[in-house]
Coordinates of C-alpha atoms and ligand atoms in Angstrom, one line a residue:
M1292 CA 12.1 0.9 -20.0
T1293 CA 12.4 0.9 -16.2
E1294 CA 11.3 -1.8 -13.8
V1295 CA 9.2 0.7 -11.9
E1296 CA 7.5 3.5 -13.7
T1297 CA 6.0 6.7 -12.2
G1298 CA 3.4 9.0 -13.7
R1299 CA 1.9 12.3 -12.3
E1300 CA -1.7 13.5 -12.9
G1301 CA -2.3 16.6 -10.7
G1302 CA -1.7 15.6 -7.1
V1303 CA -1.7 11.9 -7.8
L1304 CA 1.5 9.8 -8.3
T1305 CA 1.0 6.4 -9.9
I1306 CA 3.7 3.9 -9.4
T1307 CA 3.6 0.9 -11.8
L1308 CA 5.7 -2.2 -11.2
N1309 CA 6.8 -3.0 -14.7
R1310 CA 8.0 -6.6 -15.3
P1311 CA 4.8 -7.9 -16.8
E1312 CA 6.4 -11.0 -18.3
V1313 CA 6.9 -12.4 -14.8
L1314 CA 3.8 -10.8 -13.2
N1315 CA 6.1 -8.1 -11.7
A1316 CA 8.2 -10.3 -9.6
L1317 CA 10.7 -8.3 -7.5
T1318 CA 14.4 -8.3 -8.2
R1319 CA 17.0 -6.2 -6.3
E1320 CA 16.7 -3.7 -9.1
T1321 CA 12.9 -3.5 -8.9
Q1322 CA 13.1 -2.9 -5.1
K1323 CA 15.7 -0.2 -5.6
Q1324 CA 13.5 1.6 -8.1
L1325 CA 10.4 1.1 -6.0
V1326 CA 12.1 2.8 -3.0
G1327 CA 13.1 5.6 -5.4
A1328 CA 9.5 6.0 -6.6
L1329 CA 8.3 6.1 -3.0
K1330 CA 10.9 8.9 -2.3
E1331 CA 9.3 10.8 -5.2
A1332 CA 6.0 10.4 -3.5
R1333 CA 7.2 12.4 -0.5
A1334 CA 7.0 15.6 -2.6
N1335 CA 4.6 18.1 -1.0
D1336 CA 2.5 18.4 -4.1
V1337 CA 1.9 14.6 -4.3
R1338 CA -1.3 14.2 -2.3
A1339 CA -2.2 10.5 -3.1
V1340 CA -0.4 7.5 -4.4
V1341 CA -1.6 4.6 -6.5
L1342 CA 0.5 1.4 -6.6
T1343 CA -0.3 -1.1 -9.4
G1344 CA 1.3 -3.6 -11.8
A1345 CA 1.7 -3.6 -15.5
G1346 CA 0.1 -6.5 -17.5
R1347 CA -1.9 -9.3 -15.9
G1348 CA -0.1 -9.4 -12.5
F1349 CA 0.1 -7.0 -9.5
C1350 CA 3.2 -8.4 -8.0
V1351 CA 4.2 -12.0 -7.3
G1352 CA 6.8 -11.3 -4.7
Q1353 CA 10.5 -12.3 -4.9
D1354 CA 11.7 -13.2 -8.4
L1355 CA 12.6 -16.8 -7.7
T1356 CA 15.1 -16.9 -10.5
E1357 CA 17.5 -14.9 -8.4
F1358 CA 17.6 -17.9 -6.0
R1359 CA 18.6 -20.5 -8.7
E1360 CA 22.0 -20.8 -7.0
G1361 CA 20.6 -20.7 -3.5
A1362 CA 19.1 -18.0 -1.4
G1363 CA 22.1 -16.6 0.4
D1364 CA 21.5 -14.7 3.6
I1365 CA 17.8 -13.9 3.3
S1366 CA 17.5 -11.9 6.5
D1367 CA 20.1 -9.4 5.3
R1368 CA 18.3 -9.2 1.9
L1369 CA 15.0 -8.6 3.6
R1370 CA 16.5 -5.8 5.8
A1371 CA 18.2 -4.2 2.8
T1372 CA 15.4 -4.3 0.3
Y1373 CA 11.9 -5.4 1.4
H1374 CA 11.9 -3.6 4.8
P1375 CA 12.7 -0.1 3.4
T1376 CA 9.8 -0.5 0.9
V1377 CA 7.2 -1.4 3.5
L1378 CA 8.5 1.2 5.9
A1379 CA 8.4 3.9 3.2
I1380 CA 4.7 3.1 2.5
R1381 CA 3.8 3.3 6.2
S1382 CA 5.8 6.5 6.8
L1383 CA 4.4 8.4 3.9
E1384 CA 1.9 10.8 5.4
K1385 CA -0.6 10.5 2.5
P1386 CA -2.8 7.7 1.3
V1387 CA -1.3 4.8 -0.7
I1388 CA -3.9 2.9 -2.7
A1389 CA -3.1 -0.5 -4.0
A1390 CA -4.9 -1.1 -7.3
V1391 CA -4.6 -4.9 -7.5
N1392 CA -4.9 -5.7 -11.2
G1393 CA -3.9 -9.4 -11.0
A1394 CA -2.1 -11.9 -8.9
A1395 CA -0.7 -10.5 -5.6
A1396 CA 1.5 -13.3 -4.3
G1397 CA 4.1 -13.7 -1.5
A1398 CA 5.8 -10.4 -0.8
G1399 CA 3.6 -8.9 -3.5
L1400 CA 0.6 -9.7 -1.2
S1401 CA 2.4 -8.2 1.8
L1402 CA 3.1 -5.1 -0.3
A1403 CA -0.6 -4.7 -1.2
C1404 CA -1.5 -5.2 2.5
A1405 CA 1.0 -2.5 3.6
C1406 CA -1.0 0.0 1.6
D1407 CA -3.8 2.1 3.1
L1408 CA -6.5 0.9 0.8
R1409 CA -6.9 -1.9 -1.6
I1410 CA -9.2 -2.0 -4.6
A1411 CA -9.1 -5.0 -7.0
A1412 CA -9.9 -6.0 -10.5
D1413 CA -12.4 -8.9 -10.6
S1414 CA -9.6 -11.0 -12.1
A1415 CA -7.2 -10.3 -9.2
T1416 CA -6.1 -13.2 -7.0
F1417 CA -4.5 -13.1 -3.6
V1418 CA -1.9 -15.9 -3.0
P1419 CA 0.0 -16.4 0.2
A1420 CA 2.6 -18.2 -1.8
F1421 CA 5.3 -18.3 0.9
I1422 CA 4.1 -21.6 2.3
N1423 CA 3.9 -23.2 -1.1
I1424 CA 7.7 -23.0 -1.3
G1425 CA 8.3 -23.7 2.4
L1426 CA 8.8 -20.1 3.5
V1427 CA 7.1 -18.0 6.2
P1428 CA 5.3 -14.8 5.4
D1429 CA 7.6 -11.8 5.3
S1430 CA 7.7 -8.1 4.4
G1431 CA 5.1 -7.4 7.1
G1432 CA 2.7 -10.1 5.8
T1433 CA 2.0 -11.4 9.3
Y1434 CA 1.7 -7.9 10.8
F1435 CA -0.7 -6.5 8.2
I1436 CA -2.8 -9.5 7.5
S1437 CA -3.4 -10.5 11.1
R1438 CA -4.6 -6.9 11.6
L1439 CA -6.7 -6.9 8.5
L1440 CA -8.3 -10.3 8.9
G1441 CA -7.9 -11.1 12.6
P1442 CA -5.3 -13.7 13.8
A1443 CA -7.4 -16.8 13.4
R1444 CA -8.4 -16.3 9.7
A1445 CA -5.0 -14.9 8.9
F1446 CA -3.2 -18.0 10.2
E1447 CA -5.6 -20.4 8.5
W1448 CA -5.2 -18.6 5.2
M1449 CA -1.5 -17.9 5.2
S1450 CA -0.6 -21.4 6.3
S1451 CA -2.8 -22.9 3.6
G1452 CA -1.3 -21.2 0.5
R1453 CA -4.8 -21.1 -0.9
R1454 CA -5.5 -18.7 -3.8
L1455 CA -8.3 -16.3 -2.9
S1456 CA -10.4 -14.7 -5.6
A1457 CA -11.2 -11.0 -5.6
A1458 CA -14.8 -11.7 -4.6
E1459 CA -13.6 -13.7 -1.6
A1460 CA -11.0 -11.0 -0.7
H1461 CA -13.9 -8.5 -0.7
A1462 CA -16.1 -10.6 1.4
W1463 CA -13.3 -10.9 3.9
G1464 CA -12.7 -7.2 4.0
L1465 CA -9.2 -7.5 2.5
V1466 CA -10.1 -5.2 -0.4
S1467 CA -12.7 -2.4 -0.1
E1468 CA -13.9 -2.6 -3.7
V1469 CA -13.9 -4.9 -6.8
V1470 CA -14.4 -3.5 -10.3
E1471 CA -14.3 -5.0 -13.8
S1472 CA -10.7 -5.4 -14.9
D1473 CA -10.9 -2.8 -17.6
Q1474 CA -12.3 -0.2 -15.1
L1475 CA -9.6 -0.6 -12.5
A1476 CA -7.1 2.0 -13.6
A1477 CA -9.9 4.6 -14.0
R1478 CA -11.5 3.8 -10.7
A1479 CA -8.1 3.9 -8.9
A1480 CA -7.4 7.3 -10.5
E1481 CA -10.8 8.6 -9.5
L1482 CA -10.4 7.4 -5.9
A1483 CA -6.9 8.8 -5.7
E1484 CA -8.1 12.2 -7.1
T1485 CA -10.8 12.3 -4.4
Y1486 CA -8.1 11.8 -1.8
A1487 CA -5.9 14.3 -3.4
Q1488 CA -8.6 17.0 -2.9
L1489 CA -8.8 16.3 0.9
P1490 CA -6.8 18.0 3.6
T1491 CA -3.6 15.9 2.9
R1492 CA -1.9 16.6 6.3
G1493 CA -5.1 15.7 8.1
V1494 CA -5.3 12.4 6.1
G1495 CA -1.6 11.7 6.7
M1496 CA -1.9 12.3 10.5
T1497 CA -5.0 10.1 10.6
K1498 CA -2.9 7.4 9.0
R1499 CA -0.3 7.9 11.7
L1500 CA -2.9 7.7 14.4
F1501 CA -4.4 4.5 13.2
D1502 CA -1.0 2.9 12.9
H1503 CA -0.1 4.0 16.4
A1504 CA -3.4 2.8 17.8
Q1505 CA -2.5 -0.8 17.0
D1506 CA -0.2 -1.2 20.0
A1507 CA -0.8 1.9 22.1
T1508 CA -2.5 2.1 25.5
L1509 CA -5.5 4.5 25.6
D1510 CA -3.4 7.0 27.5
E1511 CA -0.7 7.0 24.8
Q1512 CA -3.3 7.2 22.1
L1513 CA -5.1 10.1 23.7
E1514 CA -1.8 11.9 24.0
L1515 CA -0.8 11.4 20.3
E1516 CA -4.3 12.5 19.2
A1517 CA -3.9 15.7 21.3
Q1518 CA -0.5 16.4 19.7
L1519 CA -1.6 15.8 16.2
Q1520 CA -4.8 17.7 16.6
S1521 CA -2.7 20.6 17.7
A1522 CA -0.6 20.2 14.5
A1523 CA -3.8 19.9 12.5
T1524 CA -5.2 23.2 13.8
K1525 CA -2.0 24.9 12.5
T1526 CA -2.6 23.8 8.9
E1527 CA -3.9 26.1 6.2
D1528 CA -6.5 23.4 5.4
F1529 CA -8.0 23.7 8.9
Q1530 CA -8.4 27.5 8.4
E1531 CA -9.9 26.9 5.0
G1532 CA -12.3 24.2 6.3
V1533 CA -13.6 26.4 9.0
A1534 CA -13.9 29.4 6.7
A1535 CA -15.7 27.4 4.1
F1536 CA -18.1 26.0 6.7
L1537 CA -18.9 29.5 8.1
E1538 CA -19.3 31.0 4.6
K1539 CA -21.5 28.1 3.6
R1540 CA -19.4 27.1 0.5
D1541 CA -17.3 24.1 -0.6
P1542 CA -13.8 24.1 0.8
R1543 CA -10.7 24.2 -1.5
F1544 CA -8.0 22.4 0.3
S1545 CA -4.4 23.0 -0.7
G1546 CA -2.8 20.1 1.2
R1547 CA -0.8 22.6 3.4
Ligands
LHQ1743 C1 7.7 -15.8 -11.7 C2 7.3 -15.7 -10.4 C3 8.3 -15.4 -9.4 C4 9.9 -15.5 -11.0 C5 5.6 -16.1 -11.6 N1 9.5 -15.3 -9.8 N2 9.0 -15.7 -12.0 C6 11.2 -14.7 -0.3 C7 12.6 -15.0 -0.1 C8 13.6 -14.1 0.2 C9 13.5 -12.8 0.3 C10 12.4 -12.0 0.1 O1 11.1 -12.4 0.3 C11 10.6 -13.5 -0.2 C12 9.2 -13.4 -0.3 C13 8.5 -14.0 -1.4 O2 7.9 -13.2 -2.1 S1 8.4 -15.7 -1.5 C14 7.1 -15.9 -2.7 C15 7.6 -15.8 -4.1 N3 6.5 -15.9 -5.0 C16 6.0 -17.1 -5.4 O3 6.3 -18.1 -4.9 C17 4.9 -17.0 -6.4 C18 5.2 -17.9 -7.5 N4 4.2 -17.8 -8.6 C19 3.0 -18.4 -8.6 O4 2.7 -19.2 -7.7 C20 2.1 -18.2 -9.8 O5 2.9 -17.6 -10.8 C21 0.9 -17.4 -9.4 C22 -0.1 -18.3 -8.6 C23 1.2 -16.2 -8.7 C24 0.2 -17.0 -10.8 O6 0.0 -18.1 -11.6 P1 -0.4 -18.0 -13.1 O7 -1.4 -16.9 -13.3 O8 -0.7 -19.4 -13.6 O9 1.0 -17.5 -13.8 P2 2.3 -18.3 -14.1 O10 2.7 -19.1 -13.0 O11 2.2 -18.9 -15.5 O12 3.4 -17.1 -14.2 C25 3.6 -16.3 -15.4 C26 5.1 -16.1 -15.6 O13 5.6 -15.4 -14.5 C27 5.8 -17.5 -15.7 O14 6.9 -17.4 -16.5 P3 6.9 -18.1 -17.9 O15 8.2 -17.8 -18.5 O16 6.6 -19.6 -17.7 O17 5.7 -17.5 -18.7 C28 6.3 -17.6 -14.2 O18 7.4 -18.5 -14.1 C29 6.6 -16.2 -13.9 N5 6.6 -16.0 -12.4 N6 6.0 -15.9 -10.3 N7 7.9 -15.3 -8.1

């Protein structure tokens, strides 16, 4: 049994955090395995990724039992373990869907928010647990959540520690969809499969562009759009898309 399991179904890689007895709290080992799984996701024939948790939790952040004897140098720990995970998700040029099956707390919440899309089980909860133990949000929590919710709501929520239900998270736009718990895995697989049929390089470059747009000037953004559009026109999927349009048939994208 590993702490992070991966499974392939066609072009979809599902990564499952697998410490259900502690709601998939993250140890050093879990982080190491998660980074390994995200490396596996770089393979060209992986065209969409689902991140989820085993059991009744998604991920409740740092395993606090590792801090029984004190926290040590946390900044080094964050740089060595959490940052590579978040950066690996953002630099993957394919969609990463968080299928939030239960509690997403602390760095587990940040992890969900680092993904490109979030769908949730109706039983899922979103807990900015950091403040409840006197910490500040980390692992990109302030970065992603302020962008998803706007700075005012993000500060109010993250500084309150309040547990948000799936329905509230949906109303706030934090998750795009809420489904019954026993339907979540199937819905995540279906959504990922839909993405896996799209022009993957185009989707990946769209992800890069929207990330870049967060802090770019209009001039910078126009320039990157021009560069990536040039790259997009050199893909096989662009040729296929145009051919299918002209031949009045459905396209069959290869992801190349
Ligand atoms: C846990 C945990 C957990 C260990 C539940 N650890 N066992 C910080 C510092 C440094 C570097 C890196 O970054 C970070 C970032 C962080 O992530 S800080 C935030 C850490 N996370 C938390 O503080 C969350 C703590 N957990 C909770 O508040 C609750 O468990 C929530 C509200 C998430 C869920 O509540 P319940 O559904 O009532 O479940 P539970 O509390 O009964 O938990 C089930 C089990 O999981 C239980 O174990 P037990 O042996 O009693 O059955 C918990 O002790 C264990 N567990 N979170 N983070």
